[in-house]
Coordinates of C-alpha atoms in Angstrom, one line a residue:
M54 CA 13.0 -51.7 -175.3
G55 CA 16.2 -49.0 -174.7
G56 CA 15.8 -45.3 -176.2
G57 CA 14.9 -43.1 -179.1
V58 CA 18.1 -41.2 -179.6
G59 CA 22.0 -42.0 -179.7
Y60 CA 22.3 -40.2 -176.5
T61 CA 19.5 -42.0 -174.7
R62 CA 20.6 -45.6 -175.6
E63 CA 24.1 -45.1 -174.4
R64 CA 23.0 -44.0 -171.0
L65 CA 20.5 -46.7 -170.9
G66 CA 23.6 -49.1 -171.0
E67 CA 25.8 -46.8 -168.7
L68 CA 22.7 -47.5 -166.3
L69 CA 23.1 -51.3 -166.8
V70 CA 27.0 -51.4 -166.1
A71 CA 26.4 -49.1 -162.8
A72 CA 23.7 -51.7 -162.0
G73 CA 25.8 -54.8 -162.3
L74 CA 23.5 -56.2 -164.8
V75 CA 25.7 -55.9 -167.8
T76 CA 29.6 -56.0 -168.2
R77 CA 31.1 -53.1 -170.4
A78 CA 32.5 -56.1 -172.8
Q79 CA 28.9 -57.4 -173.1
L80 CA 27.7 -53.7 -173.5
D81 CA 30.7 -53.0 -176.0
H82 CA 29.5 -56.0 -178.0
A83 CA 25.9 -55.1 -178.0
L84 CA 26.7 -51.5 -179.1
Q85 CA 28.1 -53.2 -182.2
V86 CA 25.0 -54.8 -182.8
Q87 CA 23.3 -51.9 -182.7
V88 CA 25.6 -50.0 -185.0
A89 CA 25.8 -52.8 -187.6
E90 CA 22.0 -54.0 -187.6
G91 CA 20.0 -50.7 -186.0
G92 CA 17.2 -51.2 -183.0
K93 CA 17.1 -50.4 -179.9
L94 CA 19.8 -51.5 -177.1
G95 CA 17.2 -53.0 -174.5
Q96 CA 16.3 -55.1 -177.0
I97 CA 19.4 -56.5 -178.6
L98 CA 20.5 -57.0 -174.7
V99 CA 17.2 -59.1 -174.0
R100 CA 17.4 -60.8 -177.4
Q101 CA 20.8 -62.0 -176.4
L102 CA 20.0 -63.2 -173.3
I103 CA 22.1 -60.9 -171.1
V104 CA 19.7 -59.4 -169.2
D105 CA 15.6 -59.5 -169.4
E106 CA 12.8 -57.0 -169.9
D107 CA 12.0 -56.6 -166.0
D108 CA 15.6 -56.3 -164.8
I109 CA 16.0 -53.2 -167.4
A110 CA 12.7 -51.9 -166.4
R111 CA 13.3 -52.2 -162.6
T112 CA 16.9 -50.6 -162.6
L113 CA 15.6 -47.9 -164.9
A114 CA 13.0 -47.2 -162.2
E115 CA 15.1 -47.2 -159.5
Q116 CA 18.2 -45.2 -161.7
K117 CA 15.7 -42.4 -162.2
G118 CA 13.5 -42.0 -159.0
L119 CA 10.3 -43.6 -160.8
D120 CA 7.7 -46.0 -160.2
H121 CA 7.6 -49.2 -161.8
V122 CA 4.5 -50.7 -162.5
S123 CA 3.1 -54.0 -163.9
L124 CA 0.6 -53.7 -166.1
T125 CA -0.9 -57.2 -165.3
T126 CA -2.1 -55.9 -162.1
Y127 CA -2.2 -52.4 -162.5
P128 CA -5.9 -50.7 -162.6
V129 CA -5.5 -49.3 -166.4
D130 CA -8.0 -46.5 -166.8
R131 CA -9.0 -47.4 -170.2
E132 CA -10.4 -43.3 -170.5
A133 CA -6.6 -42.6 -169.9
T134 CA -5.6 -45.3 -172.9
S135 CA -7.7 -43.4 -175.2
R136 CA -6.1 -40.0 -175.1
I137 CA -2.9 -41.1 -177.9
P138 CA -3.6 -42.8 -180.8
E139 CA -2.3 -46.1 -181.5
R140 CA 0.4 -45.0 -183.9
I141 CA 1.9 -42.9 -181.2
A142 CA 1.8 -45.6 -178.7
R143 CA 3.4 -47.9 -180.8
R144 CA 6.3 -46.0 -182.0
N145 CA 7.2 -44.6 -178.9
L146 CA 6.1 -48.0 -177.0
V147 CA 4.4 -45.7 -174.5
I148 CA 0.6 -46.1 -172.9
P149 CA -1.3 -43.9 -170.5
I150 CA -2.7 -46.1 -168.2
G151 CA -4.3 -43.2 -165.8
Y152 CA -4.3 -39.7 -164.0
E153 CA -2.6 -37.9 -161.4
D154 CA -3.1 -34.3 -160.3
G155 CA -4.5 -33.7 -164.1
S156 CA -1.5 -35.1 -165.5
L157 CA -1.3 -38.1 -167.4
V158 CA 0.4 -41.4 -166.1
L159 CA 2.6 -42.8 -169.0
A160 CA 3.8 -46.3 -168.7
M161 CA 6.7 -46.2 -171.0
A162 CA 9.3 -48.8 -171.4
D163 CA 12.1 -46.2 -171.6
P164 CA 12.0 -43.4 -169.6
L165 CA 14.5 -41.8 -171.0
D166 CA 13.4 -40.7 -174.0
V167 CA 12.1 -37.2 -173.7
E168 CA 11.6 -36.8 -177.6
A169 CA 8.5 -39.7 -176.3
I170 CA 7.3 -37.5 -173.6
D171 CA 7.3 -34.5 -175.8
D172 CA 5.2 -36.6 -178.3
V173 CA 2.6 -37.3 -176.0
K174 CA 2.6 -33.6 -174.4
V175 CA 1.9 -32.3 -177.8
S176 CA -0.6 -35.0 -178.6
T177 CA -2.7 -34.3 -175.4
G178 CA -2.0 -31.2 -174.3
L179 CA -1.3 -32.4 -170.7
G180 CA 1.5 -32.8 -168.1
V181 CA 2.9 -36.5 -168.3
I182 CA 4.2 -38.2 -165.3
P183 CA 6.7 -41.4 -166.5
V184 CA 6.4 -44.7 -165.0
V185 CA 8.3 -47.8 -166.3
A186 CA 7.2 -51.1 -167.3
T187 CA 8.4 -53.9 -169.4
G188 CA 8.0 -53.4 -173.6
T189 CA 6.2 -56.8 -173.9
Q190 CA 3.3 -55.6 -171.3
I191 CA 3.2 -52.3 -173.0
Q192 CA 2.8 -53.7 -176.5
Y193 CA -0.1 -56.6 -174.9
A194 CA -1.8 -53.2 -172.9
I195 CA -1.8 -51.2 -176.7
E196 CA -3.1 -54.4 -178.5
K197 CA -5.9 -54.3 -175.4
Y198 CA -7.0 -51.0 -174.9
I199 CA -5.8 -48.7 -177.5
A200 CA -6.3 -50.7 -181.0
A201 CA -9.5 -52.2 -179.4
A202 CA -10.7 -48.5 -178.3
D203 CA -9.8 -47.3 -182.2
V204 CA -11.7 -50.0 -183.7
V205 CA -14.8 -49.6 -181.5
Q206 CA -14.7 -45.7 -182.2
D207 CA -14.0 -46.8 -186.3
I208 CA -17.6 -48.6 -186.0
M209 CA -19.5 -46.0 -184.1
V210 CA -18.4 -43.8 -186.9
A211 CA -19.6 -46.2 -189.6
A212 CA -22.2 -47.8 -187.6
G213 CA -25.3 -48.1 -190.1
E214 CA -29.1 -49.7 -189.6
E215 CA -29.5 -52.8 -187.5
E216 CA -30.7 -54.9 -190.7
A217 CA -27.8 -53.6 -192.6
V218 CA -24.9 -56.1 -193.2
P219 CA -22.5 -54.5 -195.5
D220 CA -20.8 -56.8 -198.2
E221 CA -17.1 -56.3 -196.7
V222 CA -18.6 -57.7 -193.6
I223 CA -19.8 -60.8 -195.1
A224 CA -16.4 -61.1 -197.2
G225 CA -14.3 -60.4 -194.3
D226 CA -12.3 -57.5 -195.8
E227 CA -9.8 -56.7 -192.9
D228 CA -10.3 -52.7 -193.2
V229 CA -13.7 -53.0 -192.0
P230 CA -13.7 -51.8 -188.5
V231 CA -16.4 -54.6 -187.4
V232 CA -14.0 -57.4 -189.0
R233 CA -10.9 -55.8 -187.2
L234 CA -12.6 -56.1 -183.7
V235 CA -13.9 -59.6 -183.8
N236 CA -9.9 -60.6 -184.8
Q237 CA -8.9 -58.8 -182.1
L238 CA -11.4 -60.1 -179.9
I239 CA -10.1 -63.7 -181.0
R240 CA -6.6 -62.7 -180.6
E241 CA -6.6 -61.4 -177.5
A242 CA -8.6 -64.4 -176.2
I243 CA -6.3 -66.9 -177.3
A244 CA -3.4 -64.6 -175.5
D245 CA -5.1 -65.1 -172.4
N246 CA -5.6 -68.5 -172.3
A247 CA -9.3 -68.2 -172.7
S248 CA -11.7 -71.3 -173.0
D249 CA -14.6 -69.1 -174.3
I250 CA -15.6 -65.6 -175.2
H251 CA -19.4 -64.5 -174.3
I252 CA -21.1 -61.7 -176.4
E253 CA -23.8 -60.7 -174.4
P254 CA -26.6 -58.0 -175.3
G255 CA -28.1 -56.2 -173.1
D256 CA -30.2 -53.1 -173.1
K257 CA -27.6 -50.6 -172.7
G258 CA -24.5 -52.0 -174.4
V259 CA -22.9 -55.1 -175.3
R260 CA -20.9 -56.9 -172.5
I261 CA -17.9 -59.0 -173.9
R262 CA -16.4 -61.7 -171.3
Y263 CA -13.5 -64.1 -171.2
R264 CA -13.8 -67.3 -169.6
I265 CA -10.3 -68.2 -168.2
D266 CA -9.2 -70.6 -165.4
G267 CA -12.6 -72.1 -165.6
V268 CA -14.0 -68.3 -164.2
L269 CA -15.9 -65.5 -166.5
Q270 CA -13.9 -62.3 -166.3
E271 CA -15.4 -59.1 -168.0
I272 CA -13.1 -57.7 -171.0
M273 CA -15.2 -55.0 -171.7
R274 CA -18.7 -52.9 -172.6
L275 CA -19.2 -51.9 -176.2
P276 CA -22.2 -49.4 -177.4
L277 CA -25.2 -50.9 -178.7
S278 CA -24.3 -49.6 -182.1
I279 CA -21.7 -51.9 -182.4
K280 CA -24.3 -54.9 -181.4
P281 CA -25.6 -55.6 -185.1
G282 CA -22.4 -55.9 -187.2
L283 CA -20.7 -57.5 -184.5
I284 CA -23.2 -60.3 -184.4
S285 CA -23.6 -60.7 -188.0
R286 CA -19.6 -60.7 -188.6
V287 CA -19.3 -63.9 -186.1
K288 CA -22.4 -65.8 -188.0
V289 CA -21.2 -65.2 -191.5
M290 CA -17.5 -66.4 -190.1
A291 CA -19.6 -69.4 -188.3
D292 CA -21.4 -70.2 -191.8
M293 CA -24.9 -69.2 -190.0
N294 CA -27.9 -67.6 -191.5
I295 CA -27.7 -64.2 -190.9
A296 CA -31.0 -63.5 -191.4
E297 CA -32.3 -66.0 -188.6
R298 CA -32.4 -64.3 -185.3
R299 CA -35.7 -66.5 -183.6
R300 CA -33.9 -69.6 -183.3
P301 CA -30.7 -71.1 -181.6
Q302 CA -27.9 -72.0 -184.5
D303 CA -24.4 -73.7 -184.0
G304 CA -21.5 -73.1 -186.0
R305 CA -17.6 -73.6 -186.2
I306 CA -14.8 -71.0 -187.3
G307 CA -11.1 -72.2 -188.0
V308 CA -8.9 -69.1 -188.1
I309 CA -4.7 -68.8 -187.8
V310 CA -3.7 -66.7 -184.7
N311 CA -0.1 -65.9 -184.7
G312 CA 0.8 -69.1 -187.2
R313 CA -1.3 -71.4 -185.1
P314 CA -4.8 -73.0 -186.4
V315 CA -7.4 -72.2 -183.9
D316 CA -11.1 -73.8 -184.2
L317 CA -14.1 -72.0 -182.6
R318 CA -17.1 -73.9 -181.8
V319 CA -19.9 -71.1 -182.3
A320 CA -23.5 -71.0 -180.6
T321 CA -26.2 -68.4 -180.5
L322 CA -29.1 -68.2 -178.3
P323 CA -32.2 -65.6 -179.4
T324 CA -32.9 -63.2 -176.2
P325 CA -34.8 -60.1 -175.8
S326 CA -31.9 -57.9 -176.1
G327 CA -30.5 -59.8 -179.7
E328 CA -28.6 -62.9 -180.2
S329 CA -26.2 -63.8 -177.4
I330 CA -23.3 -65.9 -178.6
V331 CA -20.4 -68.0 -177.3
L332 CA -17.3 -69.2 -178.7
R333 CA -16.0 -72.0 -177.4
V334 CA -12.3 -72.2 -178.0
L335 CA -11.0 -75.9 -179.0
N336 CA -8.2 -77.3 -177.4
Q337 CA -5.6 -77.9 -180.3
D338 CA -2.7 -79.1 -177.9
M339 CA -4.0 -82.3 -177.0
E340 CA -1.6 -84.2 -178.7
A341 CA 0.8 -83.5 -176.0
L342 CA -2.0 -84.8 -173.5
K343 CA -1.4 -87.5 -171.3
L344 CA -3.2 -89.2 -168.2
E345 CA -0.1 -88.2 -166.1
D346 CA -0.7 -84.6 -167.1
L347 CA -4.4 -84.5 -165.4
G348 CA -3.7 -84.5 -161.9
L349 CA -4.4 -87.6 -161.0
T350 CA -2.5 -88.9 -157.7
E351 CA -0.6 -92.0 -158.1
G352 CA -3.7 -94.2 -156.4
N353 CA -5.9 -93.1 -159.2
L354 CA -3.5 -93.2 -161.9
E355 CA -3.3 -96.7 -161.3
I356 CA -6.6 -97.1 -160.9
M357 CA -7.4 -95.5 -164.7
R358 CA -4.4 -97.4 -166.3
R359 CA -6.2 -100.7 -164.9
F360 CA -9.4 -99.7 -166.6
L361 CA -8.0 -98.8 -169.6
T362 CA -6.3 -102.1 -170.0
R363 CA -9.8 -104.1 -169.7
P364 CA -10.3 -105.7 -173.0
Y365 CA -13.9 -105.0 -172.7
G366 CA -16.2 -103.1 -170.7
A367 CA -17.8 -99.8 -170.2
V368 CA -15.6 -96.7 -168.3
F369 CA -18.1 -93.7 -167.9
I370 CA -16.2 -90.1 -166.9
S371 CA -18.9 -87.8 -164.9
G372 CA -19.4 -84.3 -163.5
P373 CA -21.2 -81.1 -164.8
T374 CA -20.2 -79.0 -168.0
G375 CA -17.1 -77.7 -168.1
S376 CA -15.6 -80.1 -165.7
G377 CA -12.8 -81.4 -167.9
K378 CA -14.8 -84.9 -169.0
T379 CA -13.9 -84.4 -173.2
T380 CA -10.1 -83.8 -172.0
T381 CA -9.9 -86.9 -169.7
L382 CA -11.6 -89.1 -172.6
Y383 CA -8.8 -87.9 -174.9
A384 CA -6.4 -88.2 -172.5
S385 CA -7.4 -91.9 -172.2
L386 CA -7.4 -92.1 -175.9
M387 CA -4.2 -91.4 -176.2
Q388 CA -3.0 -93.9 -173.9
L389 CA -4.9 -97.0 -176.0
N390 CA -3.9 -95.5 -179.5
E391 CA -1.7 -98.3 -180.5
P392 CA -1.7 -100.2 -184.3
S393 CA -3.1 -103.2 -182.7
R394 CA -6.4 -101.6 -181.8
K395 CA -9.1 -100.4 -183.6
I396 CA -10.5 -97.0 -182.2
I397 CA -13.6 -95.4 -183.3
T398 CA -15.3 -92.3 -181.6
I399 CA -18.5 -90.2 -182.0
E400 CA -18.3 -87.2 -180.9
D401 CA -20.3 -83.8 -181.1
P402 CA -18.5 -82.1 -182.5
I403 CA -14.8 -83.6 -182.9
E404 CA -12.6 -81.3 -181.0
Y405 CA -9.3 -82.6 -181.8
Q406 CA -8.4 -84.8 -184.7
I407 CA -6.2 -88.0 -183.5
G408 CA -3.9 -89.4 -186.2
G409 CA -4.7 -93.5 -186.1
I410 CA -8.2 -92.9 -184.7
T411 CA -11.5 -93.2 -186.7
Q412 CA -13.9 -90.2 -185.6
M413 CA -17.4 -89.3 -186.5
A414 CA -19.3 -86.6 -185.7
V415 CA -22.9 -86.4 -184.9
N416 CA -25.5 -84.8 -187.1
P417 CA -29.2 -84.4 -186.0
A418 CA -29.9 -82.6 -189.1
I419 CA -29.6 -85.8 -191.4
G420 CA -30.5 -88.2 -188.7
L421 CA -27.0 -89.0 -187.5
S422 CA -27.3 -89.2 -183.4
F423 CA -25.4 -91.0 -181.4
A424 CA -27.6 -93.9 -181.2
R425 CA -27.8 -94.6 -184.6
L426 CA -23.9 -94.0 -185.2
L427 CA -22.8 -96.4 -182.2
R428 CA -24.9 -99.0 -184.2
T429 CA -22.9 -98.5 -187.0
V430 CA -19.6 -98.5 -185.2
L431 CA -20.4 -101.7 -183.4
R432 CA -20.6 -103.1 -187.1
S433 CA -17.2 -102.0 -187.9
D434 CA -15.1 -104.5 -185.9
P435 CA -13.8 -101.6 -183.3
D436 CA -11.7 -102.8 -180.1
V437 CA -12.6 -99.5 -178.4
A438 CA -15.4 -97.2 -179.0
M439 CA -15.9 -93.6 -177.8
V440 CA -19.3 -92.1 -177.1
G441 CA -18.7 -88.3 -176.2
E442 CA -21.8 -88.5 -174.3
I443 CA -24.6 -90.8 -172.9
R444 CA -27.6 -88.4 -173.2
D445 CA -31.0 -90.8 -174.0
P446 CA -31.9 -94.1 -172.9
E447 CA -31.2 -95.7 -176.5
T448 CA -27.6 -94.5 -176.6
A449 CA -27.3 -95.9 -173.1
E450 CA -28.6 -99.1 -173.8
I451 CA -26.2 -99.5 -176.8
A452 CA -23.2 -99.0 -175.1
I453 CA -23.8 -100.9 -172.3
R454 CA -24.4 -103.8 -174.1
A455 CA -21.6 -103.2 -176.7
A456 CA -19.7 -103.5 -173.6
L457 CA -20.8 -106.8 -172.9
T458 CA -19.9 -107.8 -175.9
G459 CA -15.9 -107.9 -176.5
H460 CA -15.7 -104.0 -176.6
L461 CA -14.1 -101.4 -174.2
V462 CA -16.1 -98.3 -174.4
L463 CA -15.5 -95.1 -173.0
S464 CA -18.3 -92.3 -172.6
S465 CA -18.9 -89.1 -170.3
I466 CA -22.2 -89.0 -168.4
H467 CA -23.8 -86.1 -166.6
T468 CA -23.5 -86.6 -162.9
N469 CA -22.4 -85.0 -159.8
D470 CA -20.4 -88.1 -158.1
A471 CA -19.4 -91.5 -159.4
P472 CA -22.0 -93.5 -157.5
S473 CA -24.9 -91.1 -158.8
A474 CA -24.2 -92.5 -162.5
L475 CA -25.3 -95.9 -161.8
T476 CA -28.4 -94.7 -160.5
R477 CA -28.7 -92.6 -163.6
L478 CA -28.0 -95.6 -166.0
V479 CA -31.3 -97.1 -164.1
D480 CA -33.4 -93.4 -165.0
M481 CA -32.4 -94.0 -168.5
E482 CA -34.2 -97.5 -168.1
V483 CA -30.8 -99.4 -168.6
A484 CA -31.4 -102.8 -166.7
P485 CA -29.2 -103.0 -163.4
Y486 CA -28.1 -106.6 -164.0
V487 CA -26.6 -105.4 -167.6
T488 CA -25.1 -102.3 -165.9
S489 CA -23.5 -104.3 -163.2
S490 CA -21.8 -106.7 -165.7
A491 CA -20.7 -104.3 -168.0
L492 CA -19.3 -101.4 -166.2
V493 CA -15.9 -101.3 -164.9
G494 CA -15.7 -98.2 -162.8
V495 CA -16.9 -94.1 -163.1
V496 CA -14.4 -91.4 -162.8
A497 CA -16.2 -88.0 -161.5
Q498 CA -14.4 -85.0 -161.7
R499 CA -14.0 -81.2 -161.6
L500 CA -11.3 -78.6 -162.6
A501 CA -9.9 -76.4 -160.1
R502 CA -7.4 -73.7 -160.4
R503 CA -3.8 -73.8 -159.6
L504 CA -2.1 -71.6 -157.4
C505 CA 0.8 -69.2 -159.4
P506 CA 4.0 -71.2 -158.1
A507 CA 5.8 -67.4 -158.5
C508 CA 3.6 -65.7 -156.0
K509 CA 1.4 -68.1 -153.8
K510 CA 1.6 -67.3 -150.4
R511 CA 1.3 -69.7 -146.9
R512 CA -1.6 -68.7 -145.0
R513 CA -1.9 -69.1 -141.0
L514 CA -5.4 -70.7 -140.2
S515 CA -6.7 -71.9 -137.2
A516 CA -7.0 -75.6 -136.7
S517 CA -10.9 -75.3 -136.4
T518 CA -11.1 -73.6 -139.5
L519 CA -9.1 -76.4 -141.2
T520 CA -11.5 -78.9 -139.6
A521 CA -14.1 -77.6 -140.7
A522 CA -13.0 -77.6 -144.4
G523 CA -12.5 -81.1 -144.2
F524 CA -8.9 -81.8 -142.6
T525 CA -8.6 -84.5 -140.0
K526 CA -7.8 -83.2 -136.2
E527 CA -4.3 -84.5 -136.8
E528 CA -3.6 -83.3 -140.2
S529 CA -5.0 -79.6 -139.1
S530 CA -2.3 -79.1 -136.6
S531 CA 0.5 -79.4 -139.3
V532 CA -1.0 -79.1 -142.5
K533 CA 0.7 -76.3 -144.4
V534 CA -2.1 -74.2 -146.7
Y535 CA -1.0 -71.5 -149.6
G536 CA -3.5 -68.9 -151.1
P537 CA -3.4 -66.7 -153.9
V538 CA -1.5 -63.2 -154.4
G539 CA -1.3 -61.9 -157.9
C540 CA 1.8 -61.2 -160.2
D541 CA 3.0 -60.8 -163.4
E542 CA 3.7 -64.6 -164.2
C543 CA -0.3 -64.8 -163.4
Y544 CA -1.7 -61.6 -164.9
G545 CA -2.7 -60.5 -161.3
T546 CA -4.8 -63.5 -160.5
G547 CA -3.1 -65.6 -158.0
Y548 CA -4.1 -68.7 -160.5
A549 CA -1.9 -70.3 -163.2
G550 CA -3.6 -73.3 -165.2
R551 CA -6.1 -75.6 -163.9
I552 CA -5.8 -79.3 -162.3
G553 CA -8.2 -82.0 -161.9
L554 CA -9.8 -83.2 -158.9
F555 CA -10.9 -86.8 -158.8
E556 CA -13.4 -89.6 -157.5
I557 CA -12.9 -92.7 -159.0
M558 CA -15.6 -95.6 -158.5
E559 CA -13.9 -98.9 -159.2
M560 CA -17.0 -101.8 -159.4
N561 CA -16.4 -104.8 -157.1
D562 CA -18.7 -107.7 -156.1
D563 CA -20.0 -105.5 -152.9
L564 CA -21.1 -102.5 -154.9
R565 CA -22.7 -104.9 -158.2
A566 CA -24.8 -106.8 -154.9
L567 CA -26.0 -103.6 -153.8
F568 CA -26.9 -102.0 -157.2
L569 CA -28.4 -105.1 -158.4
K570 CA -30.9 -104.3 -154.9
R571 CA -31.7 -100.9 -156.5
A572 CA -30.0 -99.3 -153.5
S573 CA -30.0 -95.4 -153.4
S574 CA -26.9 -93.4 -154.6
E575 CA -25.9 -92.6 -151.1
D576 CA -25.7 -96.3 -149.8
L577 CA -23.6 -97.1 -152.7
R578 CA -21.5 -94.1 -152.1
K579 CA -21.1 -95.5 -148.5
T580 CA -19.9 -98.9 -149.8
A581 CA -17.8 -97.3 -152.6
L582 CA -15.9 -95.4 -150.0
A583 CA -15.8 -98.4 -147.8
T584 CA -14.1 -100.1 -150.3
G585 CA -11.3 -98.0 -151.1
M586 CA -12.6 -95.0 -153.2
K587 CA -11.2 -91.6 -152.4
S588 CA -13.8 -88.7 -152.4
L589 CA -13.5 -85.6 -155.0
R590 CA -13.3 -83.5 -151.3
R591 CA -10.5 -85.7 -150.0
D592 CA -8.6 -85.6 -153.3
A593 CA -9.4 -81.8 -153.3
L594 CA -7.8 -81.3 -150.0
D595 CA -5.1 -83.3 -150.9
K596 CA -3.7 -80.8 -153.4
V597 CA -4.7 -77.9 -150.7
A598 CA -2.1 -79.9 -148.8
A599 CA 0.4 -80.3 -151.3
G600 CA 0.2 -76.5 -152.0
V601 CA -1.7 -76.9 -155.6
T602 CA -4.7 -75.1 -155.1
S603 CA -6.3 -73.2 -152.0
L604 CA -9.4 -73.7 -150.1
E605 CA -11.5 -70.9 -151.6
E606 CA -10.9 -72.6 -154.7
I607 CA -12.3 -76.2 -153.7
A608 CA -15.1 -74.3 -152.1
R609 CA -15.8 -73.2 -155.0
V610 CA -15.9 -76.5 -157.4
V611 CA -16.7 -79.2 -154.7
I612 CA -20.0 -79.8 -153.2

């Protein structure tokens, strides 16, 4: 922040004093620090926690009669961002974001810096219309737009034949454009809290998308000439066979981003347009995760704790891919992880290593399937066994019988709701009398985006609309619902983070008797609801009524 030359810095301070954001004594002290240590006045004031960046930006905009913009919500023109080189943008802390009447709209942390404006005018040959944004947003935008664009341009200049993979790509030379591009994509995905990076070649280019809070967002489109080097670089990093393009491959990448270790699970898929690649960002913050963090209501939390205090039995987590099953399993393991318990897990892959727990990964290439490893686990005297997923009849049979012989077994299963897990086990040829004796309960779940607390807004909806959504007539007359707006805090999406929606079915005598008669999942569901189970939709509506999520979001994720 701040300005470039001496008079600009002093002027900034005077404006902040005039606006009442900084006292004269605070300004004098900051100026002394500036003389002694150098740097920009605005940055010094922010570092000393006297004022924040947004206050400075808004004050400058107001005092100089300029527009204040948020680069998290502003429709940035990528072509405009390419008009100046990265070195000019970084040196002056500016970025072009669009055009107006033939002039360049220039986002500046310090619009008083006339030298920066002249620098951009000379570089582009265009007039400049300054607008004000925070320094942090500008630095992020430079990284996102200009740095990535410069890398793409370098790759296009150096693009070779599709079959050729330069030695520098294999070695990971940081100066090679394609290496810089892959590193840039990973850094940006981590900064955006993306769970997945999708690299998707098509007939006209390569599409890059991030999955953020469960929703795919297109980040950029790259020319086809970039495809060979980009795909080869990712495959090299994941220790895959770069010559094999006809078969799917799996791999893993370990990188350090901003001093933080990050694991990425990589999967390739052959398509007519070339190999499509998905990089799953594995959660490395699981150590702080507790059951209380998942979004369980007090009632459901009590049931989950009751499940986990059982000395033996099976607890299954159900839901589609991406519904948070693995997160719930890990949180359950955290709850159980005590020196008095022997816990062994079988996973594909091991997403997070937990101290005090013995973890194993399946490896079909050498015959280590879920079923084979589970047999081995049961000979190793565990108190708790976690099987990442019930995929086949053999694994299901072993897991259920293990739950009958003194082990607490945790696992996941792909079904849409909790009662359907019972009929799914029947489909896997597990005898109902065995399942009914072993099964403690089933947790069905989804993930919904949380409304951003900084910008969510109450919505006035008719009682008929609320009733149609699932609220009772009594609730529809009094319930308060909120919707997304979009602000700097949530990068304009209106949402920030996700919360679990749960349906927990605890086995009881009525359900067991019905299941032994091979009742349908619908009949099982009616009985479960009648005996106390809260449905997924009801749990979702309760979170809407609490202002945690929106009606649109639960319509997206709940049947």
